[in-house]
CSV table of N, CA, C and O and ligand atoms in Angstrom, one decimal:
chain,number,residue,atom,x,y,z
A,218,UNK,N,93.3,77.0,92.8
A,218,UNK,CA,92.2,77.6,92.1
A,218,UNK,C,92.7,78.9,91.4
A,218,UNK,O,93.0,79.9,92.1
A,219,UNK,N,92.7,78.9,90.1
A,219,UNK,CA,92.8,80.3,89.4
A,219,UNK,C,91.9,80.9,89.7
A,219,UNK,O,90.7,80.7,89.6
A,220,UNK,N,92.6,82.5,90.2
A,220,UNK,CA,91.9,83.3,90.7
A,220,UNK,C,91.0,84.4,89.3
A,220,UNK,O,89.9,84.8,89.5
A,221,UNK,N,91.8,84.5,88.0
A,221,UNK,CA,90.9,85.5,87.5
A,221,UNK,C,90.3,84.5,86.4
A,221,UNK,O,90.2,83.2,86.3
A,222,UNK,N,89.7,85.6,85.5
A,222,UNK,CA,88.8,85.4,84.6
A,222,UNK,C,87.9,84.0,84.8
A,222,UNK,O,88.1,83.1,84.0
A,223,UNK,N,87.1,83.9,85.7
A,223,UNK,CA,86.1,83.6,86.4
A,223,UNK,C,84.8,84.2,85.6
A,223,UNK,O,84.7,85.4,85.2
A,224,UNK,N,83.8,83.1,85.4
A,224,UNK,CA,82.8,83.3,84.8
A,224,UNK,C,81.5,83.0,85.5
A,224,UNK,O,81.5,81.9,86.2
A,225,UNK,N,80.3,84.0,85.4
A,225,UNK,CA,79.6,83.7,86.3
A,225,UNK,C,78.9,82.1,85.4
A,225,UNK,O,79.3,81.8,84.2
A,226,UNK,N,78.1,81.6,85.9
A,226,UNK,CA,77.5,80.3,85.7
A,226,UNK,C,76.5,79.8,85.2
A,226,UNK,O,76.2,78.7,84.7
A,227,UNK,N,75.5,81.2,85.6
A,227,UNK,CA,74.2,81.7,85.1
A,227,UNK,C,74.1,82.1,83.9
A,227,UNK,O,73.3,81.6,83.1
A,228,UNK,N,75.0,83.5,83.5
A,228,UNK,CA,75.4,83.7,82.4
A,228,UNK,C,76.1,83.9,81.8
A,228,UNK,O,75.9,84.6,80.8
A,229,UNK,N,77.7,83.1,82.0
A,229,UNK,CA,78.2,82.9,81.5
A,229,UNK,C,79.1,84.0,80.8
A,229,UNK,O,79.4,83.9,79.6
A,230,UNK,N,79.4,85.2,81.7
A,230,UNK,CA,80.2,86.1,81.4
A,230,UNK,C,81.1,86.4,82.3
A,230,UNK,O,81.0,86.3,83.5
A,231,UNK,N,82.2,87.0,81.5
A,231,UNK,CA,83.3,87.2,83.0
A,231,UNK,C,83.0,88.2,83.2
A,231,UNK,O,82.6,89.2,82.6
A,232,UNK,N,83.3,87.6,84.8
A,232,UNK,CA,83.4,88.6,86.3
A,232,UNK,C,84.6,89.7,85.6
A,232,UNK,O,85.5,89.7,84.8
A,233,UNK,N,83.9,90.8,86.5
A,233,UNK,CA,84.8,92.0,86.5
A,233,UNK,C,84.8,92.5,87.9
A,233,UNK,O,83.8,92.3,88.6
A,234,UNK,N,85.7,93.1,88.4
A,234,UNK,CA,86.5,93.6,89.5
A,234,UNK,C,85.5,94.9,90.4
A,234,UNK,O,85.5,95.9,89.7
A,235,UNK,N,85.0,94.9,91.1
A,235,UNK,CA,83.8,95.8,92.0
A,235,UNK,C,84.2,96.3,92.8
A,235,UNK,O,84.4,95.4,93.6
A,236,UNK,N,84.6,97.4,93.3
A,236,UNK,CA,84.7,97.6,95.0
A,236,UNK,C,82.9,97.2,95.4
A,236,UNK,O,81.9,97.7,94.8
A,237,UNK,N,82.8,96.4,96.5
A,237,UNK,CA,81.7,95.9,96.8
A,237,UNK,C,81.6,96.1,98.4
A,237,UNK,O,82.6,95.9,99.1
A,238,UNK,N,80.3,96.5,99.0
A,238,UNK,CA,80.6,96.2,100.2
A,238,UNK,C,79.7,94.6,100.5
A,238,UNK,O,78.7,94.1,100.0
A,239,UNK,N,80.3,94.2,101.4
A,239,UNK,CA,79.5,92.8,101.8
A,239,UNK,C,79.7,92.9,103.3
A,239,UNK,O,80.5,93.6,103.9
A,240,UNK,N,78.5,92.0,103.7
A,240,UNK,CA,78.6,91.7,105.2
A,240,UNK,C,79.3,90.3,105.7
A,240,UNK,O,79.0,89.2,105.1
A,241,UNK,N,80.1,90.3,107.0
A,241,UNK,CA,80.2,89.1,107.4
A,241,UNK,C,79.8,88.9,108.8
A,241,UNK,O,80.4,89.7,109.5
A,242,UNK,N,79.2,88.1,109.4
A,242,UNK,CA,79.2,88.2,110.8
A,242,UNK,C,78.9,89.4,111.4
A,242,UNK,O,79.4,89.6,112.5
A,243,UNK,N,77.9,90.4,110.7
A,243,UNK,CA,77.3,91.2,111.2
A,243,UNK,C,78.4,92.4,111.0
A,243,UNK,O,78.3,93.4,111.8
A,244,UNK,N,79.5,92.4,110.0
A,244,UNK,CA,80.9,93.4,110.0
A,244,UNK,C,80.3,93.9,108.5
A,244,UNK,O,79.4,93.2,108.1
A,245,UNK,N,80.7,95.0,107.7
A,245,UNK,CA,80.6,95.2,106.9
A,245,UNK,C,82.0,95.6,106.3
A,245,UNK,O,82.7,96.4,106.8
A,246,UNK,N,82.2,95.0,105.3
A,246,UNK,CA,83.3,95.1,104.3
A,246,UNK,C,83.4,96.2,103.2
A,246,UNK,O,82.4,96.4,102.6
A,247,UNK,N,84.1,96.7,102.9
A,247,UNK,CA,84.6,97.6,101.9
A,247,UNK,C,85.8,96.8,100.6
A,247,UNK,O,87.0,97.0,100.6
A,248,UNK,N,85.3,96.3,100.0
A,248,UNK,CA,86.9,95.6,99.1
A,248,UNK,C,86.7,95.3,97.4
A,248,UNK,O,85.5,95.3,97.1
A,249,UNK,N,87.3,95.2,96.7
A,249,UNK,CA,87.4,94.8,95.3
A,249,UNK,C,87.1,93.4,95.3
A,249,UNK,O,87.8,92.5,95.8
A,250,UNK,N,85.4,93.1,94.5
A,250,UNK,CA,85.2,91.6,94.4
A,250,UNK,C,85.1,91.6,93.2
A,250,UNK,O,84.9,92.4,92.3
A,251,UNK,N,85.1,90.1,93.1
A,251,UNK,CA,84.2,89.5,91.4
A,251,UNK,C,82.9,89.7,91.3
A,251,UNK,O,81.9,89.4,92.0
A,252,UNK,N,83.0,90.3,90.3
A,252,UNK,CA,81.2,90.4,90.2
A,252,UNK,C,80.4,90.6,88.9
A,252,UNK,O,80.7,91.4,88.0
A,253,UNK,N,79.4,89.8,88.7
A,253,UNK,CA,79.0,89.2,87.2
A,253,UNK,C,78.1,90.6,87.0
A,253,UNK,O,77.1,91.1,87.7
A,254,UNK,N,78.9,91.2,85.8
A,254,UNK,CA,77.8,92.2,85.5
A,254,UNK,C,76.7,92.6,85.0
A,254,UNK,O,76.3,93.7,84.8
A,255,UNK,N,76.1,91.5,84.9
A,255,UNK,CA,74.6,91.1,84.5
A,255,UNK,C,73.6,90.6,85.5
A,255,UNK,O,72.5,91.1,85.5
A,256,UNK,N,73.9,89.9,86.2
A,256,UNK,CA,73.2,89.7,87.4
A,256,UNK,C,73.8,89.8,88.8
A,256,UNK,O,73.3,89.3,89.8
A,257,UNK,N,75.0,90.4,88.7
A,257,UNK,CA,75.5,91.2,90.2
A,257,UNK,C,75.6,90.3,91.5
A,257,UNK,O,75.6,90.7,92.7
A,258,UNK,N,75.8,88.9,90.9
A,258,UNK,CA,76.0,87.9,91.8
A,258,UNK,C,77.8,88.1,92.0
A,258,UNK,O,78.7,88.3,91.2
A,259,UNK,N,77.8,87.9,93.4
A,259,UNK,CA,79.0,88.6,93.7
A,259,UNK,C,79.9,87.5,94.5
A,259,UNK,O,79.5,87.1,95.6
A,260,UNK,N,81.0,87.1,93.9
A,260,UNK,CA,81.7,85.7,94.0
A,260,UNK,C,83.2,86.3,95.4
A,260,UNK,O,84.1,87.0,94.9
A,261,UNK,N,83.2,85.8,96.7
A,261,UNK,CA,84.1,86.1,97.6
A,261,UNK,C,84.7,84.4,97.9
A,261,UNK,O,84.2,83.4,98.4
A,262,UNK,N,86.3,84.7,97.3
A,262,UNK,CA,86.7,83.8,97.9
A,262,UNK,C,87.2,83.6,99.3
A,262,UNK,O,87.6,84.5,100.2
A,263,UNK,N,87.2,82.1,99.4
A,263,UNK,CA,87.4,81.8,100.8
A,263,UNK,C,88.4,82.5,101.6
A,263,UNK,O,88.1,83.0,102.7
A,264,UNK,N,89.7,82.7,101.0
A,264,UNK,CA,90.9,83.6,101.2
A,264,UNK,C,90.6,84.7,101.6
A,264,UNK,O,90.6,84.8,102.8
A,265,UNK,N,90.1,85.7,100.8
A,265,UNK,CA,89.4,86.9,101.0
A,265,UNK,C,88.6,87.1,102.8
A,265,UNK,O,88.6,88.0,103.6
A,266,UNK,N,88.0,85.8,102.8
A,266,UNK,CA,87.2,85.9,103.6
A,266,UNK,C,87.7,85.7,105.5
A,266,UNK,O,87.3,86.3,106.5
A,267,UNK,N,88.8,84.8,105.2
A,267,UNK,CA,89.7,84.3,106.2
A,267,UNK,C,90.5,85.9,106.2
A,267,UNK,O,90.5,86.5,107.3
A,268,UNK,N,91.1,86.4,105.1
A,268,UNK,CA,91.8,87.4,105.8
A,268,UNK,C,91.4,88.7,106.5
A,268,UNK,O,92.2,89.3,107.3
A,269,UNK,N,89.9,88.9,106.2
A,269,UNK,CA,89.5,89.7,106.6
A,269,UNK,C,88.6,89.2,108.1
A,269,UNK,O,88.5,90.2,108.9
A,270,UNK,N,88.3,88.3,108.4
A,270,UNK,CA,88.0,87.5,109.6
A,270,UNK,C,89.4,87.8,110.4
A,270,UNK,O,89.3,88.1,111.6
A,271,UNK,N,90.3,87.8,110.0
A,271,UNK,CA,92.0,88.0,110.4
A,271,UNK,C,91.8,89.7,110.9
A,271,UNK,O,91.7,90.1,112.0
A,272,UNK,N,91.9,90.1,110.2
A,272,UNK,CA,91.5,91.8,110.4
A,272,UNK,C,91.0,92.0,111.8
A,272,UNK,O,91.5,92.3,112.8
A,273,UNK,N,89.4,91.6,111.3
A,273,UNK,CA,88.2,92.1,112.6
A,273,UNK,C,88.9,91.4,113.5
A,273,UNK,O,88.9,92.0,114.5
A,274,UNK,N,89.6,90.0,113.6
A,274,UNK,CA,90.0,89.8,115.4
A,274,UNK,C,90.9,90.4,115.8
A,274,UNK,O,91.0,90.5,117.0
A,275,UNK,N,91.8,90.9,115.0
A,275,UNK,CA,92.6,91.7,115.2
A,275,UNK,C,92.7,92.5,115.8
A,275,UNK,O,93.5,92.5,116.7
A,276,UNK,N,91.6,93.8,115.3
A,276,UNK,CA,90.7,95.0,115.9
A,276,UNK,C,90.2,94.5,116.5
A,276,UNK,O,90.7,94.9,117.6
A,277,UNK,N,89.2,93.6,116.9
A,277,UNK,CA,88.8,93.6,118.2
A,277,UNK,C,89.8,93.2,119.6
A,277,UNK,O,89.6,93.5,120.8
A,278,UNK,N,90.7,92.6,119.2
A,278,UNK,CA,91.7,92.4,120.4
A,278,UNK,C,92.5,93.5,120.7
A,278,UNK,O,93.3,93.5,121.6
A,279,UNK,N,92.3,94.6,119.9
A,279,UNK,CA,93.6,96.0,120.3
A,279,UNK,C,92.4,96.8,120.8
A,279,UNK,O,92.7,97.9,121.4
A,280,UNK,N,91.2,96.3,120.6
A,280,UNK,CA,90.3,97.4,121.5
A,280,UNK,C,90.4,97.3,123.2
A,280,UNK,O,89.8,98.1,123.9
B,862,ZN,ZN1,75.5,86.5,86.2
């Protein structure tokens, strides 16, 4: 999957780069997402999402 110039689908404009926070599993994130600047639908890939899932078990196991 090509990762840039990604368009949203609704309107059909490319995504541009966000620090965004999102939640996962009740964690909240800090990171650079895609994000349609028109309607601020905010695109996380799966990758993204696994590595940060990688993170929090991480921290939770050094606690
Ligand atoms: Zn949009």
């Amino acid at each position: 999957m090509a990762e840039k110039t990604q368009r949203c689908c609704k309107c059909d404009l490319d995504l541009e780069i966000k620090q965004t926070v999102f939640s996962y599993m009740g964690m909240h994130f800090n990171h650079d997402l895609l994000r349609c600047p028109s309607c601020g639908q905010v695109y996380i890939s799966e990758e993204l999402v696994m590595g940060k899932i990688a993170e929090v078990e991480q921290l939770m196991e050094e606690k």
